[in-house]
Amino acid sequence: MTTRLIVWRHGNTDWNAAGRFQGQADVPLNDLGRRQAERSAQTLAALRPAAIVASDLRRAADTAAALSAVTGLAATHDERLRERFFGEWQGLTRAEIEARHPAGIARWRAGEDVVGDDVETLDDLGKRVSEAFQDAAALAPGGVVVVATHGAAARQGLAHLLGWPGEQVRTLRALRNCHWIELTLEEGPGWQLSAYNVGVPAEGNRSASESVQAP
């Protein structure tokens, strides 16, 4: 019996377009993001999901709602799926962070777990998101579950679930808006990565924020 977990990043926002670190600021989808969600939902609906779970932040919740509209499945919300809390960096561009918090951003670029400036640690992020992934998968053993979340949360949750070291996580490209990861769970091998950064070709899938890997 194989359970498939689709980890879906939200659509584009104005802060994505401006290259601003969103973290847990509740920024809504923009028009492009809504179109991306609608296009992706058509493809994901063909997988016949048995359950949909989303972060309670609007950009992820509204992305999940596009899939709910196609499938008729109501999405549940789990705050553990929220993006990494970026503390004093939220709302700032990378250039602004480099000017105001140079030591912290240097640690972030180096992939350190603790960067300071009230930014959530990678370990804490990975633990809470991977727990949410496991609970979501348990909703439909042997079926397909779609989880709508955020870029850094998706990547670190995946890494924690698979037991990857930090050096390996840093080899992954940033997850594009409305693209997804597929993880499978089966008895014996356990959790495995089946696909990464899969999505529907559409306008504007690469944003300024993706280039710095901080949605």
mmCIF file of C-alpha atoms in Angstrom:
data_model
loop_
_atom_site.group_PDB
_atom_site.id
_atom_site.type_symbol
_atom_site.label_atom_id
_atom_site.label_comp_id
_atom_site.label_asym_id
_atom_site.label_seq_id
_atom_site.Cartn_x
_atom_site.Cartn_y
_atom_site.Cartn_z
ATOM 1 C CA MET A 1 0.000 0.000 0.000
ATOM 2 C CA THR A 2 1.474 3.329 -1.090
ATOM 3 C CA THR A 3 0.380 6.704 0.224
ATOM 4 C CA ARG A 4 1.222 9.692 -1.969
ATOM 5 C CA LEU A 5 1.770 13.087 -0.360
ATOM 6 C CA ILE A 6 1.766 16.076 -2.710
ATOM 7 C CA VAL A 7 3.432 19.089 -1.077
ATOM 8 C CA TRP A 8 2.231 22.130 -3.028
ATOM 9 C CA ARG A 9 3.675 25.610 -2.716
ATOM 10 C CA HIS A 10 1.213 28.521 -2.852
ATOM 11 C CA GLY A 11 0.781 30.837 -5.827
ATOM 12 C CA ASN A 12 2.487 34.164 -6.414
ATOM 13 C CA THR A 13 1.983 37.207 -4.160
ATOM 14 C CA ASP A 14 2.962 40.857 -4.457
ATOM 15 C CA TRP A 15 5.710 40.249 -1.904
ATOM 16 C CA ASN A 16 7.041 37.374 -4.018
ATOM 17 C CA ALA A 17 7.134 39.711 -6.987
ATOM 18 C CA ALA A 18 8.951 42.376 -4.950
ATOM 19 C CA GLY A 19 11.437 39.897 -3.454
ATOM 20 C CA ARG A 20 10.247 40.494 0.112
ATOM 21 C CA PHE A 21 10.656 37.858 2.821
ATOM 22 C CA GLN A 22 7.100 36.902 3.775
ATOM 23 C CA GLY A 23 7.574 34.429 6.604
ATOM 24 C CA GLN A 24 4.365 34.293 8.596
ATOM 25 C CA ALA A 25 3.049 37.654 7.415
ATOM 26 C CA ASP A 26 -0.412 36.939 6.002
ATOM 27 C CA VAL A 27 0.080 38.143 2.438
ATOM 28 C CA PRO A 28 -2.698 37.214 -0.037
ATOM 29 C CA LEU A 29 -2.337 35.815 -3.538
ATOM 30 C CA ASN A 30 -2.201 38.347 -6.347
ATOM 31 C CA ASP A 31 -3.979 37.908 -9.696
ATOM 32 C CA LEU A 32 -1.089 35.879 -11.096
ATOM 33 C CA GLY A 33 -1.096 33.649 -8.009
ATOM 34 C CA ARG A 34 -4.789 32.950 -8.342
ATOM 35 C CA ARG A 35 -4.366 32.008 -12.000
ATOM 36 C CA GLN A 36 -1.446 29.737 -11.114
ATOM 37 C CA ALA A 37 -3.522 28.022 -8.420
ATOM 38 C CA GLU A 38 -6.436 27.467 -10.779
ATOM 39 C CA ARG A 39 -4.217 25.993 -13.510
ATOM 40 C CA SER A 40 -2.365 23.717 -11.104
ATOM 41 C CA ALA A 41 -5.593 22.596 -9.444
ATOM 42 C CA GLN A 42 -6.802 21.131 -12.731
ATOM 43 C CA THR A 43 -3.707 18.911 -12.910
ATOM 44 C CA LEU A 44 -3.752 17.912 -9.233
ATOM 45 C CA ALA A 45 -7.447 17.054 -9.387
ATOM 46 C CA ALA A 46 -6.602 14.321 -11.906
ATOM 47 C CA LEU A 47 -4.632 12.576 -9.128
ATOM 48 C CA ARG A 48 -7.959 12.058 -7.300
ATOM 49 C CA PRO A 49 -6.886 13.369 -3.892
ATOM 50 C CA ALA A 50 -8.664 11.921 -0.875
ATOM 51 C CA ALA A 51 -7.783 14.834 1.414
ATOM 52 C CA ILE A 52 -6.520 18.409 1.220
ATOM 53 C CA VAL A 53 -4.666 20.121 4.079
ATOM 54 C CA ALA A 54 -3.347 23.689 4.013
ATOM 55 C CA SER A 55 -1.438 26.217 6.031
ATOM 56 C CA ASP A 56 -3.851 28.713 7.547
ATOM 57 C CA LEU A 57 -2.012 31.657 5.963
ATOM 58 C CA ARG A 58 -4.162 33.102 3.181
ATOM 59 C CA ARG A 59 -1.782 32.536 0.294
ATOM 60 C CA ALA A 60 -1.689 28.783 0.991
ATOM 61 C CA ALA A 61 -5.316 28.467 2.129
ATOM 62 C CA ASP A 62 -6.553 30.206 -1.022
ATOM 63 C CA THR A 63 -4.307 28.028 -3.195
ATOM 64 C CA ALA A 64 -5.867 24.949 -1.578
ATOM 65 C CA ALA A 65 -9.335 26.458 -2.110
ATOM 66 C CA ALA A 66 -8.734 26.358 -5.872
ATOM 67 C CA LEU A 67 -8.312 22.572 -5.625
ATOM 68 C CA SER A 68 -11.340 22.298 -3.357
ATOM 69 C CA ALA A 69 -13.402 24.099 -5.992
ATOM 70 C CA VAL A 70 -12.445 21.513 -8.610
ATOM 71 C CA THR A 71 -12.670 18.371 -6.483
ATOM 72 C CA GLY A 72 -15.469 19.235 -4.054
ATOM 73 C CA LEU A 73 -13.182 18.280 -1.146
ATOM 74 C CA ALA A 74 -13.082 20.717 1.748
ATOM 75 C CA ALA A 75 -9.579 21.644 2.894
ATOM 76 C CA THR A 76 -8.607 21.488 6.546
ATOM 77 C CA HIS A 77 -6.045 23.917 7.971
ATOM 78 C CA ASP A 78 -2.969 23.234 10.064
ATOM 79 C CA GLU A 79 -0.883 26.127 11.400
ATOM 80 C CA ARG A 80 2.145 23.810 11.608
ATOM 81 C CA LEU A 81 2.308 24.156 7.813
ATOM 82 C CA ARG A 82 3.010 27.884 8.044
ATOM 83 C CA GLU A 83 6.140 29.321 6.490
ATOM 84 C CA ARG A 84 9.315 29.736 8.499
ATOM 85 C CA PHE A 85 9.012 32.665 10.896
ATOM 86 C CA PHE A 86 11.527 35.208 9.636
ATOM 87 C CA GLY A 87 11.345 37.521 12.639
ATOM 88 C CA GLU A 88 12.837 40.956 12.014
ATOM 89 C CA TRP A 89 13.315 40.168 8.319
ATOM 90 C CA GLN A 90 9.630 39.854 7.430
ATOM 91 C CA GLY A 91 8.575 42.429 4.865
ATOM 92 C CA LEU A 92 12.167 43.286 3.917
ATOM 93 C CA THR A 93 14.025 42.630 0.683
ATOM 94 C CA ARG A 94 17.345 40.819 0.721
ATOM 95 C CA ALA A 95 19.167 44.117 0.134
ATOM 96 C CA GLU A 96 17.404 45.672 3.129
ATOM 97 C CA ILE A 97 18.266 42.695 5.324
ATOM 98 C CA GLU A 98 21.901 42.816 4.240
ATOM 99 C CA ALA A 99 22.013 46.483 5.235
ATOM 100 C CA ARG A 100 20.246 46.089 8.595
ATOM 101 C CA HIS A 101 21.170 42.547 9.668
ATOM 102 C CA PRO A 102 24.449 41.645 7.918
ATOM 103 C CA ALA A 103 25.563 39.030 10.458
ATOM 104 C CA GLY A 104 22.230 37.223 10.391
ATOM 105 C CA ILE A 105 21.945 37.084 6.615
ATOM 106 C CA ALA A 106 25.521 35.824 6.384
ATOM 107 C CA ARG A 107 24.594 32.930 8.688
ATOM 108 C CA TRP A 108 21.431 32.321 6.616
ATOM 109 C CA ARG A 109 23.427 32.214 3.364
ATOM 110 C CA ALA A 110 25.785 29.694 4.984
ATOM 111 C CA GLY A 111 22.821 27.449 5.837
ATOM 112 C CA GLU A 112 23.287 27.714 9.597
ATOM 113 C CA ASP A 113 20.497 26.444 11.817
ATOM 114 C CA VAL A 114 20.435 29.498 14.082
ATOM 115 C CA VAL A 115 20.701 32.869 12.325
ATOM 116 C CA GLY A 116 19.421 35.219 15.048
ATOM 117 C CA ASP A 117 17.162 38.257 14.501
ATOM 118 C CA ASP A 118 14.252 36.224 15.896
ATOM 119 C CA VAL A 119 14.286 33.943 12.829
ATOM 120 C CA GLU A 120 12.935 30.431 13.475
ATOM 121 C CA THR A 121 15.608 27.733 13.504
ATOM 122 C CA LEU A 122 15.733 25.200 10.697
ATOM 123 C CA ASP A 123 15.435 22.385 13.227
ATOM 124 C CA ASP A 124 12.233 23.780 14.722
ATOM 125 C CA LEU A 125 10.821 24.424 11.254
ATOM 126 C CA GLY A 126 11.631 20.934 10.014
ATOM 127 C CA LYS A 127 10.147 19.248 13.076
ATOM 128 C CA ARG A 128 6.811 21.036 13.015
ATOM 129 C CA VAL A 129 6.313 20.753 9.259
ATOM 130 C CA SER A 130 7.317 17.089 9.048
ATOM 131 C CA GLU A 131 4.891 16.279 11.877
ATOM 132 C CA ALA A 132 2.143 17.988 9.906
ATOM 133 C CA PHE A 133 3.109 16.000 6.795
ATOM 134 C CA GLN A 134 2.846 12.722 8.692
ATOM 135 C CA ASP A 135 -0.518 13.633 10.184
ATOM 136 C CA ALA A 136 -1.808 14.659 6.757
ATOM 137 C CA ALA A 137 -0.692 11.378 5.201
ATOM 138 C CA ALA A 138 -2.494 9.472 7.958
ATOM 139 C CA LEU A 139 -5.796 10.950 6.764
ATOM 140 C CA ALA A 140 -5.843 8.692 3.698
ATOM 141 C CA PRO A 141 -3.565 5.619 3.934
ATOM 142 C CA GLY A 142 -3.049 4.225 0.449
ATOM 143 C CA GLY A 143 -4.481 7.366 -1.137
ATOM 144 C CA VAL A 144 -3.361 10.770 -2.317
ATOM 145 C CA VAL A 145 -3.158 13.730 0.056
ATOM 146 C CA VAL A 146 -2.402 17.272 -1.112
ATOM 147 C CA VAL A 147 -0.773 19.677 1.340
ATOM 148 C CA ALA A 148 -0.660 23.388 0.456
ATOM 149 C CA THR A 149 2.223 25.113 2.190
ATOM 150 C CA HIS A 150 5.208 27.422 1.591
ATOM 151 C CA GLY A 151 8.635 27.238 -0.030
ATOM 152 C CA ALA A 152 11.039 27.063 2.909
ATOM 153 C CA ALA A 153 8.544 25.047 4.951
ATOM 154 C CA ALA A 154 8.162 22.472 2.180
ATOM 155 C CA ARG A 155 11.887 22.028 1.676
ATOM 156 C CA GLN A 156 12.786 21.786 5.355
ATOM 157 C CA GLY A 157 9.819 19.546 6.160
ATOM 158 C CA LEU A 158 10.886 17.183 3.392
ATOM 159 C CA ALA A 159 14.464 17.160 4.681
ATOM 160 C CA HIS A 160 13.463 16.409 8.258
ATOM 161 C CA LEU A 161 11.095 13.658 7.139
ATOM 162 C CA LEU A 162 13.824 11.973 5.074
ATOM 163 C CA GLY A 163 16.591 12.551 7.611
ATOM 164 C CA TRP A 164 18.722 14.612 5.249
ATOM 165 C CA PRO A 165 21.705 16.619 6.561
ATOM 166 C CA GLY A 166 21.808 20.346 5.937
ATOM 167 C CA GLU A 167 24.399 20.006 3.169
ATOM 168 C CA GLN A 168 22.034 17.815 1.173
ATOM 169 C CA VAL A 169 19.072 20.139 1.668
ATOM 170 C CA ARG A 170 21.058 23.007 0.182
ATOM 171 C CA THR A 171 21.391 21.122 -3.113
ATOM 172 C CA LEU A 172 17.653 21.552 -3.738
ATOM 173 C CA ARG A 173 16.563 24.501 -5.848
ATOM 174 C CA ALA A 174 13.880 26.790 -4.456
ATOM 175 C CA LEU A 175 10.368 25.449 -5.007
ATOM 176 C CA ARG A 176 8.561 27.576 -7.596
ATOM 177 C CA ASN A 177 5.185 29.137 -6.994
ATOM 178 C CA CYS A 178 2.410 26.542 -7.415
ATOM 179 C CA HIS A 179 4.921 23.758 -8.024
ATOM 180 C CA TRP A 180 4.994 20.660 -5.868
ATOM 181 C CA ILE A 181 6.947 17.807 -4.366
ATOM 182 C CA GLU A 182 5.733 14.215 -4.348
ATOM 183 C CA LEU A 183 6.606 11.978 -1.405
ATOM 184 C CA THR A 184 5.533 8.367 -1.045
ATOM 185 C CA LEU A 185 5.113 6.249 2.041
ATOM 186 C CA GLU A 186 5.009 2.472 1.986
ATOM 187 C CA GLU A 187 5.837 -0.335 4.328
ATOM 188 C CA GLY A 188 9.494 -1.289 4.095
ATOM 189 C CA PRO A 189 11.210 1.659 2.432
ATOM 190 C CA GLY A 190 9.159 4.185 4.394
ATOM 191 C CA TRP A 191 9.222 7.761 3.111
ATOM 192 C CA GLN A 192 10.806 8.386 -0.296
ATOM 193 C CA LEU A 193 11.112 11.403 -2.588
ATOM 194 C CA SER A 194 9.439 10.691 -5.923
ATOM 195 C CA ALA A 195 9.433 14.115 -7.617
ATOM 196 C CA TYR A 196 10.538 17.681 -6.948
ATOM 197 C CA ASN A 197 9.548 21.070 -8.410
ATOM 198 C CA VAL A 198 6.812 19.639 -10.638
ATOM 199 C CA GLY A 199 4.289 22.065 -12.046
ATOM 200 C CA VAL A 200 2.172 23.338 -14.893
ATOM 201 C CA PRO A 201 4.037 25.670 -17.283
ATOM 202 C CA ALA A 202 2.545 29.091 -16.759
ATOM 203 C CA GLU A 203 3.366 32.753 -16.791
ATOM 204 C CA GLY A 204 5.551 34.170 -14.062
ATOM 205 C CA ASN A 205 6.502 30.968 -12.263
ATOM 206 C CA ARG A 206 9.903 32.323 -11.293
ATOM 207 C CA SER A 207 9.767 35.255 -8.914
ATOM 208 C CA ALA A 208 12.347 37.471 -7.289
ATOM 209 C CA SER A 209 11.848 35.776 -3.933
ATOM 210 C CA GLU A 210 12.604 32.367 -5.385
ATOM 211 C CA SER A 211 16.037 33.540 -6.461
ATOM 212 C CA VAL A 212 16.918 34.075 -2.790
ATOM 213 C CA GLN A 213 15.049 30.954 -1.645
ATOM 214 C CA ALA A 214 12.966 32.821 0.934
ATOM 215 C CA PRO A 215 9.264 32.832 0.011
#
